[in-house]
Coordinates of C-alpha atoms in Angstrom, one line a residue:
Chain A
M8 CA 1.0 36.7 -1.6
E9 CA -0.5 33.6 -0.2
S10 CA 1.7 33.5 2.9
T11 CA 0.8 37.1 3.7
R12 CA -2.8 36.2 3.4
N13 CA -2.3 33.2 5.6
K14 CA -0.6 35.4 8.2
L15 CA -3.5 37.8 8.0
I16 CA -6.0 35.0 8.7
Q17 CA -3.9 33.8 11.6
I18 CA -3.8 37.2 13.2
L19 CA -7.5 37.8 12.7
A20 CA -8.4 34.3 13.9
N21 CA -6.2 34.6 17.0
N22 CA -8.1 37.7 18.0
D23 CA -11.6 36.9 16.9
S24 CA -13.3 38.5 19.9
T25 CA -11.6 41.9 19.4
Y26 CA -11.1 44.2 16.5
I27 CA -7.7 44.7 15.0
S28 CA -6.9 48.0 13.4
G29 CA -5.8 48.3 9.8
Q30 CA -2.8 50.2 11.0
Q31 CA -1.7 47.3 13.3
L32 CA -2.2 44.8 10.6
S33 CA -0.2 46.8 8.1
K34 CA 2.6 47.0 10.7
E35 CA 2.5 43.3 11.5
L36 CA 2.4 42.2 7.9
A37 CA 4.8 45.0 6.7
I38 CA 2.4 45.9 3.9
S39 CA 0.5 49.1 3.2
R40 CA -3.0 49.7 4.5
S41 CA -4.5 49.5 1.0
A42 CA -2.8 46.1 0.5
V43 CA -4.4 45.0 3.8
W44 CA -7.7 46.1 2.4
K45 CA -7.1 44.2 -0.9
H46 CA -6.3 41.0 1.0
M47 CA -9.6 41.4 3.0
K48 CA -11.5 41.5 -0.3
E49 CA -9.8 38.4 -1.4
L50 CA -10.6 36.6 1.8
E51 CA -14.2 37.6 1.4
K52 CA -14.1 36.0 -2.1
D53 CA -12.8 32.8 -0.4
G54 CA -15.9 32.8 1.8
Y55 CA -14.7 34.5 5.0
T56 CA -17.0 37.1 6.5
I57 CA -15.0 40.0 7.8
E58 CA -16.5 42.9 9.7
G59 CA -14.9 46.2 9.4
V60 CA -15.8 49.0 11.8
S61 CA -14.3 52.4 11.4
N62 CA -12.1 53.5 14.3
K63 CA -12.0 49.9 15.6
G64 CA -10.7 47.7 12.8
Y65 CA -11.4 44.3 11.5
R66 CA -12.7 41.0 12.8
I67 CA -13.6 37.7 11.3
I68 CA -17.2 36.7 11.9
A69 CA -17.5 33.6 9.9
Y70 CA -15.2 31.1 8.3
P71 CA -15.9 29.8 4.8
E72 CA -17.7 26.5 4.6
K73 CA -16.3 26.1 1.1
L74 CA -13.0 24.3 1.0
S75 CA -10.0 25.8 -0.6
S76 CA -6.3 25.0 -0.2
N77 CA -6.2 28.3 1.8
T78 CA -8.9 27.4 4.2
I79 CA -7.5 23.9 4.8
K80 CA -4.1 25.3 5.4
W81 CA -5.4 27.9 7.9
G82 CA -4.8 26.6 11.4
L83 CA -3.2 23.4 10.2
N84 CA -0.5 22.8 12.7
T85 CA 1.5 20.2 10.8
N86 CA 5.2 20.3 10.1
W87 CA 5.3 18.6 6.7
L88 CA 1.9 17.0 5.9
G89 CA -0.3 19.3 3.8
K90 CA 2.3 22.0 3.2
T91 CA 1.4 21.6 -0.4
I92 CA -2.4 21.2 -0.9
Y93 CA -4.3 20.8 -4.1
H94 CA -8.0 21.4 -3.8
K95 CA -10.4 20.7 -6.6
E96 CA -14.1 21.2 -6.7
S97 CA -14.7 18.3 -9.0
I98 CA -12.2 15.8 -10.2
P99 CA -12.4 12.2 -11.6
S100 CA -10.4 10.8 -8.7
T101 CA -7.9 12.3 -6.2
Q102 CA -5.8 9.1 -6.6
I103 CA -5.3 9.7 -10.3
L104 CA -4.1 13.3 -9.8
A105 CA -2.0 12.3 -6.8
K106 CA -0.2 9.7 -8.7
Q107 CA 0.4 12.1 -11.6
L108 CA 1.8 14.7 -9.2
A109 CA 3.9 12.0 -7.4
S110 CA 5.5 10.9 -10.7
D111 CA 6.2 14.6 -11.4
D112 CA 8.2 14.8 -8.2
T113 CA 5.7 16.6 -5.9
E114 CA 7.0 16.8 -2.4
H115 CA 6.5 14.2 0.4
G116 CA 3.4 15.2 2.3
T117 CA 1.4 16.7 -0.7
V118 CA -2.3 16.4 -0.1
I119 CA -5.0 16.3 -2.8
I120 CA -8.6 17.1 -1.8
A121 CA -11.8 17.2 -3.8
D122 CA -15.3 18.2 -3.0
E123 CA -16.5 15.7 -5.5
Q124 CA -15.1 12.8 -7.4
T125 CA -16.8 11.7 -10.6
M126 CA -14.8 8.4 -10.8
G127 CA -13.8 7.7 -7.3
K128 CA -11.6 4.6 -7.1
G129 CA -12.3 1.6 -4.9
R130 CA -10.5 -1.7 -4.8
L131 CA -9.7 -3.2 -8.2
N132 CA -11.3 -0.2 -10.0
R133 CA -14.6 -0.6 -8.3
T134 CA -16.2 2.8 -8.1
W135 CA -16.4 4.7 -4.9
H136 CA -19.4 7.0 -4.5
S137 CA -18.1 10.5 -3.5
T138 CA -21.0 12.8 -3.3
N139 CA -20.4 16.5 -3.8
G140 CA -19.4 18.4 -0.6
K141 CA -20.7 15.7 1.7
G142 CA -17.5 13.8 2.4
I143 CA -13.8 13.8 2.6
W144 CA -12.1 12.6 -0.5
M145 CA -8.4 13.0 -0.3
S146 CA -5.1 11.5 -1.2
L147 CA -1.8 11.8 0.6
V148 CA 1.5 11.5 -1.3
L149 CA 4.3 10.0 0.8
R150 CA 7.8 9.1 0.0
P151 CA 8.8 7.0 2.9
R152 CA 12.3 5.6 3.3
L153 CA 10.9 2.2 4.0
L154 CA 11.5 -1.2 2.4
P155 CA 8.6 -1.7 0.0
H156 CA 7.4 -4.9 1.7
L157 CA 6.7 -2.8 4.8
A158 CA 4.5 -0.3 3.0
P159 CA 1.2 -2.2 3.5
Q160 CA 1.6 -1.4 7.2
L161 CA 0.9 2.2 6.3
T162 CA -2.6 1.3 5.2
L163 CA -3.2 -0.2 8.7
L164 CA -1.7 2.9 10.3
T165 CA -4.0 5.1 8.3
A166 CA -7.0 3.1 9.5
T167 CA -6.0 3.6 13.1
V168 CA -5.5 7.4 12.5
L169 CA -9.1 7.7 11.1
C170 CA -10.4 5.8 14.1
D171 CA -8.5 8.0 16.5
V172 CA -9.9 11.1 14.9
L173 CA -13.5 9.8 14.7
A174 CA -13.3 8.6 18.3
K175 CA -12.0 12.0 19.5
V176 CA -14.2 14.3 17.4
T177 CA -17.5 12.4 17.4
P178 CA -19.4 10.4 20.0
L179 CA -19.2 7.4 17.8
N180 CA -17.3 4.1 18.2
P181 CA -15.4 3.3 15.0
A182 CA -14.1 -0.1 14.3
I183 CA -11.7 -1.5 11.7
K184 CA -12.6 -4.3 9.4
W185 CA -9.3 -5.9 8.2
P186 CA -7.4 -4.5 6.7
N187 CA -8.6 -0.9 6.7
D188 CA -12.4 -0.3 6.3
I189 CA -13.9 1.8 9.0
F190 CA -17.2 0.7 10.3
I191 CA -19.7 2.4 12.6
N192 CA -22.6 0.4 13.9
H193 CA -21.9 -2.4 11.5
K194 CA -21.9 -0.2 8.4
K195 CA -19.0 1.1 6.4
V196 CA -18.3 4.8 6.8
A197 CA -14.8 5.1 5.4
G198 CA -12.4 3.3 3.1
I199 CA -8.7 3.5 2.4
L200 CA -7.0 2.5 -0.9
T201 CA -3.2 2.7 -1.2
E202 CA -1.2 2.6 -4.3
M203 CA 2.6 2.4 -4.6
Q204 CA 5.4 2.7 -7.1
A205 CA 8.5 1.0 -5.8
E206 CA 11.7 -0.6 -6.9
Q207 CA 12.9 -3.7 -5.2
D208 CA 14.5 -1.9 -2.3
Q209 CA 13.2 1.6 -2.5
I210 CA 9.8 3.3 -2.5
Q211 CA 9.2 5.9 -5.1
Y212 CA 6.0 7.0 -3.7
V213 CA 2.9 5.8 -1.8
V214 CA -0.4 7.4 -2.4
I215 CA -2.9 6.8 0.4
G216 CA -6.5 7.5 -0.7
I217 CA -9.1 8.2 2.0
G218 CA -12.8 8.4 1.5
I219 CA -15.1 9.2 4.4
N220 CA -18.9 9.7 4.3
V221 CA -19.4 12.7 6.5
N222 CA -22.7 14.6 6.0
H223 CA -24.5 12.2 3.8
T224 CA -28.3 11.9 4.3
E225 CA -30.3 8.8 3.5
Q226 CA -30.8 10.0 0.0
D227 CA -27.1 10.4 -0.6
I228 CA -26.4 6.7 0.0
P229 CA -26.8 4.8 -3.3
K230 CA -29.6 2.2 -3.3
D231 CA -27.4 -0.8 -3.7
L232 CA -25.4 0.3 -0.6
K233 CA -28.3 0.8 1.8
G234 CA -27.8 -1.2 4.9
K235 CA -24.1 -1.5 4.1
A236 CA -22.9 2.1 4.0
T237 CA -23.5 5.0 6.4
S238 CA -22.2 8.4 7.2
L239 CA -21.2 10.2 10.3
R240 CA -24.3 12.4 10.1
L241 CA -26.6 9.4 9.8
E242 CA -25.0 7.8 12.8
S243 CA -24.8 10.9 15.0
D244 CA -27.8 13.0 13.8
R245 CA -25.7 16.1 13.2
D246 CA -23.5 17.7 10.6
W247 CA -19.7 17.7 10.9
D248 CA -17.2 20.4 9.9
I249 CA -15.3 18.8 7.0
R250 CA -12.4 21.2 7.1
D251 CA -11.9 20.7 10.8
M252 CA -12.0 16.9 10.3
I253 CA -9.4 17.0 7.5
Q254 CA -7.1 19.1 9.6
N255 CA -7.5 16.7 12.5
I256 CA -6.7 13.7 10.2
L257 CA -3.6 15.4 8.8
L258 CA -2.3 16.3 12.2
T259 CA -3.0 12.9 13.7
F260 CA -1.5 11.2 10.7
E261 CA 1.7 13.2 10.9
S262 CA 2.3 12.3 14.5
A263 CA 1.3 8.6 14.1
Y264 CA 3.6 8.3 11.1
Q265 CA 6.5 9.7 13.1
V266 CA 5.8 7.2 16.0
Y267 CA 5.7 4.4 13.4
L268 CA 9.1 5.4 11.9
D269 CA 10.6 5.7 15.4
Q270 CA 9.1 2.7 17.0
G271 CA 8.0 0.4 14.3
F272 CA 4.8 -1.5 13.8
P273 CA 4.0 -2.8 17.4
V274 CA 2.3 0.5 18.4
V275 CA 0.2 0.4 15.3
K276 CA -0.7 -3.2 15.9
E277 CA -1.8 -2.6 19.4
K278 CA -4.0 0.3 18.3
W279 CA -5.4 -1.6 15.4
E280 CA -6.3 -4.6 17.6
N281 CA -8.1 -2.2 20.0
Y282 CA -10.3 -1.1 17.1
G283 CA -10.4 -4.4 15.4
Y284 CA -14.0 -5.3 14.3
K285 CA -15.3 -8.8 15.1
L286 CA -12.0 -10.1 16.4
G287 CA -12.5 -13.6 17.8
E288 CA -15.8 -14.0 15.9
S289 CA -16.4 -16.4 13.1
V290 CA -16.9 -14.9 9.6
W291 CA -16.8 -16.0 6.0
I292 CA -13.3 -15.5 4.7
N293 CA -12.8 -15.3 0.9
T294 CA -9.5 -15.5 -0.8
M295 CA -9.0 -15.7 -4.6
K296 CA -9.0 -19.5 -4.4
D297 CA -10.8 -20.4 -1.3
R298 CA -13.8 -19.6 1.0
W299 CA -14.3 -20.8 4.5
Y300 CA -16.0 -20.0 7.8
G301 CA -13.4 -19.3 10.5
S302 CA -12.6 -16.9 13.2
I303 CA -10.4 -13.9 12.9
L304 CA -7.8 -13.7 15.6
G305 CA -6.0 -10.5 15.2
I306 CA -3.0 -9.3 13.1
A307 CA 0.5 -10.6 12.9
E308 CA 3.7 -8.7 13.6
D309 CA 3.7 -7.5 10.0
G310 CA 0.1 -6.6 9.8
A311 CA -1.2 -9.8 8.0
L312 CA -4.5 -11.1 9.2
L313 CA -4.4 -14.0 11.6
A314 CA -7.3 -16.3 10.9
E315 CA -8.4 -19.8 11.9
K316 CA -9.0 -22.4 9.2
E317 CA -10.0 -25.9 10.1
G318 CA -8.4 -25.5 13.6
E319 CA -5.2 -24.1 12.3
Q320 CA -3.9 -20.5 12.5
I321 CA -3.0 -19.0 9.2
K322 CA -1.7 -15.7 8.0
L323 CA -3.5 -13.8 5.2
Y324 CA -2.2 -11.0 3.1
S325 CA -5.1 -10.6 0.8
A326 CA -8.7 -11.6 1.6
E327 CA -12.2 -10.4 1.7
I328 CA -14.2 -10.8 4.8
E329 CA -17.9 -11.1 4.7
W330 CA -20.4 -10.1 7.4
Chain B
M16 CA 15.8 -20.8 6.1
L17 CA 17.3 -18.8 3.2
K18 CA 15.1 -16.7 1.1
V19 CA 14.7 -17.4 -2.6
Q20 CA 16.3 -14.0 -3.2
E21 CA 19.3 -15.0 -1.1
I22 CA 19.8 -18.3 -2.7
R23 CA 19.7 -16.7 -6.1
E24 CA 22.2 -14.2 -4.9
L25 CA 24.5 -17.0 -3.7
I26 CA 24.2 -18.9 -6.9
K27 CA 25.2 -15.8 -8.8
L28 CA 28.2 -15.1 -6.5
I29 CA 29.4 -18.7 -6.5
D30 CA 29.0 -18.8 -10.3
Q31 CA 31.3 -15.9 -10.6
S32 CA 33.8 -17.1 -8.0
S33 CA 36.4 -19.9 -8.1
I34 CA 34.5 -21.8 -5.4
D35 CA 33.6 -25.3 -6.6
E36 CA 31.5 -26.4 -3.7
F37 CA 29.5 -24.5 -1.1
T38 CA 27.4 -25.7 1.8
Y39 CA 25.3 -23.6 4.1
E40 CA 23.7 -25.0 7.2
S41 CA 21.3 -23.4 9.6
N42 CA 18.5 -24.7 11.8
G43 CA 18.6 -28.2 10.4
T44 CA 18.3 -27.0 6.8
S45 CA 21.3 -27.2 4.5
V46 CA 21.9 -26.0 1.0
T47 CA 24.7 -27.5 -1.0
M48 CA 25.8 -26.1 -4.4
K49 CA 28.5 -27.7 -6.6
K50 CA 30.0 -26.4 -9.8
G51 CA 31.9 -28.1 -12.6
Q52 CA 31.5 -31.5 -14.1
D53 CA 29.6 -33.0 -11.2
P54 CA 25.8 -33.0 -11.4
I55 CA 24.5 -29.9 -9.9
A56 CA 22.9 -30.4 -6.6
V57 CA 20.8 -28.2 -4.5
Q58 CA 19.3 -30.3 -1.8
P59 CA 17.7 -29.0 1.3
K60 CA 17.2 -31.7 3.9
E61 CA 13.7 -30.4 4.6
P62 CA 11.0 -31.0 2.0
S63 CA 12.2 -28.7 -0.8
T64 CA 10.3 -25.5 -1.4
Q65 CA 9.3 -24.6 -4.9
P66 CA 11.8 -21.9 -5.6
I67 CA 14.7 -24.1 -4.9
V68 CA 13.5 -26.7 -7.3
K69 CA 13.2 -23.9 -9.8
E70 CA 16.8 -23.1 -9.4
V71 CA 17.8 -26.6 -10.1
E72 CA 15.6 -26.6 -13.2
T73 CA 17.2 -23.4 -14.3
D74 CA 20.6 -24.8 -14.1
K75 CA 19.6 -27.9 -16.0
Q76 CA 18.2 -25.7 -18.7
K77 CA 21.6 -24.1 -18.9
E78 CA 23.2 -27.4 -19.7
K79 CA 20.6 -28.3 -22.3
Q80 CA 20.4 -25.0 -24.1
A81 CA 23.1 -23.6 -26.3
P82 CA 25.5 -21.6 -24.2
V83 CA 25.0 -17.9 -24.4
P84 CA 28.1 -16.1 -25.6
Q85 CA 29.9 -14.9 -22.5
D86 CA 30.4 -11.3 -23.5
E87 CA 26.8 -10.8 -24.4
T88 CA 25.7 -12.0 -20.9
E89 CA 28.1 -9.7 -19.3
T90 CA 27.1 -6.5 -21.1
Q91 CA 23.6 -7.0 -19.9
E92 CA 22.5 -4.4 -17.5
D93 CA 22.1 -6.1 -14.1
S94 CA 19.5 -4.2 -12.1
T95 CA 18.7 -5.4 -8.6
P96 CA 15.1 -6.3 -8.9
V97 CA 15.6 -8.4 -11.9
A98 CA 17.3 -11.7 -11.4
K99 CA 19.2 -12.9 -14.4
D100 CA 18.7 -16.6 -14.9
A101 CA 21.2 -19.0 -16.6
A102 CA 19.6 -18.8 -20.1
G103 CA 20.4 -15.1 -20.1
D104 CA 16.8 -14.1 -19.6
Q105 CA 15.9 -11.9 -16.8
E106 CA 13.2 -12.4 -14.2
I107 CA 10.9 -9.8 -12.8
V108 CA 10.5 -10.7 -9.1
S109 CA 7.9 -9.7 -6.5
P110 CA 9.1 -7.1 -4.0
M111 CA 6.6 -8.2 -1.4
V112 CA 4.2 -10.9 -0.3
G113 CA 0.8 -10.5 -1.7
T114 CA -1.7 -11.4 -4.4
F115 CA -0.6 -11.3 -8.0
Y116 CA -3.0 -9.5 -10.3
A117 CA -2.3 -9.7 -14.1
A118 CA -4.8 -6.9 -14.8
S119 CA -6.1 -3.7 -13.2
S120 CA -9.6 -5.2 -12.8
P121 CA -11.1 -8.5 -13.5
E122 CA -12.7 -7.2 -16.7
S123 CA -9.6 -5.6 -18.1
D124 CA -7.0 -7.1 -20.3
P125 CA -3.8 -8.2 -18.6
Y126 CA -1.0 -5.6 -18.5
V127 CA 1.3 -7.9 -20.4
K128 CA 1.2 -11.3 -22.1
V129 CA 3.8 -13.6 -23.5
G130 CA 5.2 -11.7 -26.5
S131 CA 4.6 -8.2 -25.0
R132 CA 7.4 -5.8 -25.4
V133 CA 8.3 -4.1 -22.1
E134 CA 10.3 -1.0 -21.3
N135 CA 11.8 -0.1 -17.9
D136 CA 8.7 1.7 -16.8
T137 CA 6.1 -0.6 -18.3
I138 CA 3.6 -1.8 -15.6
V139 CA 3.6 -5.5 -15.8
C140 CA 1.2 -6.5 -13.0
I141 CA 0.0 -5.5 -9.5
V142 CA 0.9 -7.2 -6.3
E143 CA -1.6 -6.4 -3.5
A144 CA -1.3 -6.9 0.2
M145 CA -3.6 -5.4 2.8
K146 CA -5.2 -3.2 0.1
L147 CA -1.9 -1.7 -0.9
F148 CA -1.6 -2.0 -4.6
N149 CA 1.9 -2.1 -5.8
E150 CA 2.2 -1.5 -9.5
I151 CA 5.2 -3.5 -10.6
E152 CA 7.4 -2.0 -13.3
A153 CA 9.4 -4.2 -15.6
E154 CA 12.7 -2.4 -14.8
V155 CA 14.2 -4.1 -17.8
T156 CA 13.7 -3.8 -21.5
G157 CA 12.8 -6.8 -23.6
E158 CA 10.1 -9.3 -24.4
I159 CA 8.0 -11.3 -22.0
V160 CA 8.7 -14.9 -22.7
E161 CA 6.9 -16.5 -19.8
V162 CA 4.4 -15.6 -17.2
L163 CA 5.3 -17.6 -14.1
V164 CA 2.3 -17.1 -11.9
Q165 CA -1.4 -17.1 -12.3
D166 CA -3.9 -14.3 -11.8
G167 CA -4.9 -14.3 -8.2
E168 CA -2.1 -16.4 -7.0
L169 CA -0.3 -15.6 -3.7
V170 CA 3.3 -14.7 -4.4
E171 CA 6.2 -14.6 -2.0
Y172 CA 8.9 -12.0 -1.5
G173 CA 11.4 -12.4 -4.3
Q174 CA 9.3 -14.9 -6.2
P175 CA 9.9 -14.7 -10.0
L176 CA 6.8 -13.4 -11.8
F177 CA 7.9 -13.0 -15.4
R178 CA 10.7 -14.2 -17.6
V179 CA 12.0 -11.5 -19.9
K180 CA 14.2 -12.0 -23.0
T181 CA 16.5 -9.0 -23.1
K182 CA 18.2 -7.9 -26.3

């Protein structure tokens, strides 16, 4: 049923300037004309506006703003990422559902998207504010055939993917704060949190959680984050199509992931360093045991942060950088 | 330089073999292992790193403690990520470099403590690197007898995190 509906959307979308007759549709989809009509009604429920003119046929006039697994899948030209999509209007956290699905053997490339998270997860169970319908809150389930100690590189790769998409779609200049926070004009616009279940030599699953503030207005930014957090809308003075951006991210992620598997980390490293925020500048660096003022130099061959401490170059795997 | 993991693997292999003495040399570092009546020696020429010292201690413990009946040791399941030490306990080791977190958040109770019973799929801690949080499962059934690292400590690949008494 769903694939017939997807085909129907494809056909209509590819011909959005002309009408397509019900007869032609029933022929192409190999279903009866009354079945075509039923599908049209279902699409309207999903938020599509379809114009039907007698003797001419049907035409899509407007696409739904409302997200659904259907609307996200429509026009998504990926090979494996997002073939299974779970969309929820409101959910405690896409990470929690993604991890449940991952333990229940959901396929590699499953995507979980929510309009709203009531308990969005940040680092170490800090909350992440995920306002209803204003941002992208999604989790990707991957089952990479990588050694577990390489998996942290996937979080850096995800950061470069988000930057690539934002740089392509918007007029803004995104930057990455190590390891994977996305900044625009010195404020955080997106964050990435990755969770993994792995044995010593084999990854069971990796769940990459992505949160992007897209259409937030001043009022949508919590008081305690003012001056620290922003949204694409606040930085560019216009609204952005969330569905379109999700598709762009999935498509870009899929190809970057393949390049990484084929060619390894150097490509990611180069991209990352191009987007690297405050590279060469001095910042406060906090580790669990230490805090010092030193410059950040770049990233190592494995993705660790290269920083300067008392004149020496050191490698960091976990740290908080202040600015 | 050999990794802790590799040294441990070597000790295991040599222990099971008829080799009495083994020397490995590379880039100015050498590791010598001897079995039998001679005092056990593991002596890198470079300043010894912590894990190697640990191996020495482990072997000394073996001498001090009552020997574990051979058949019991051998029936124990020997899964890859869990290194078995000389006392018959198993160690849960870190699969990657990162920061060791004993709890899911600073306010929460630790996942496990000394005395906690663990099953194969019990989450015992988190190791984080570059904001990837790896929930480490015990992969062994037994009781935690020692927590070998502190909350917030940097751990190396292959570094023992917990000692587990298996039944």
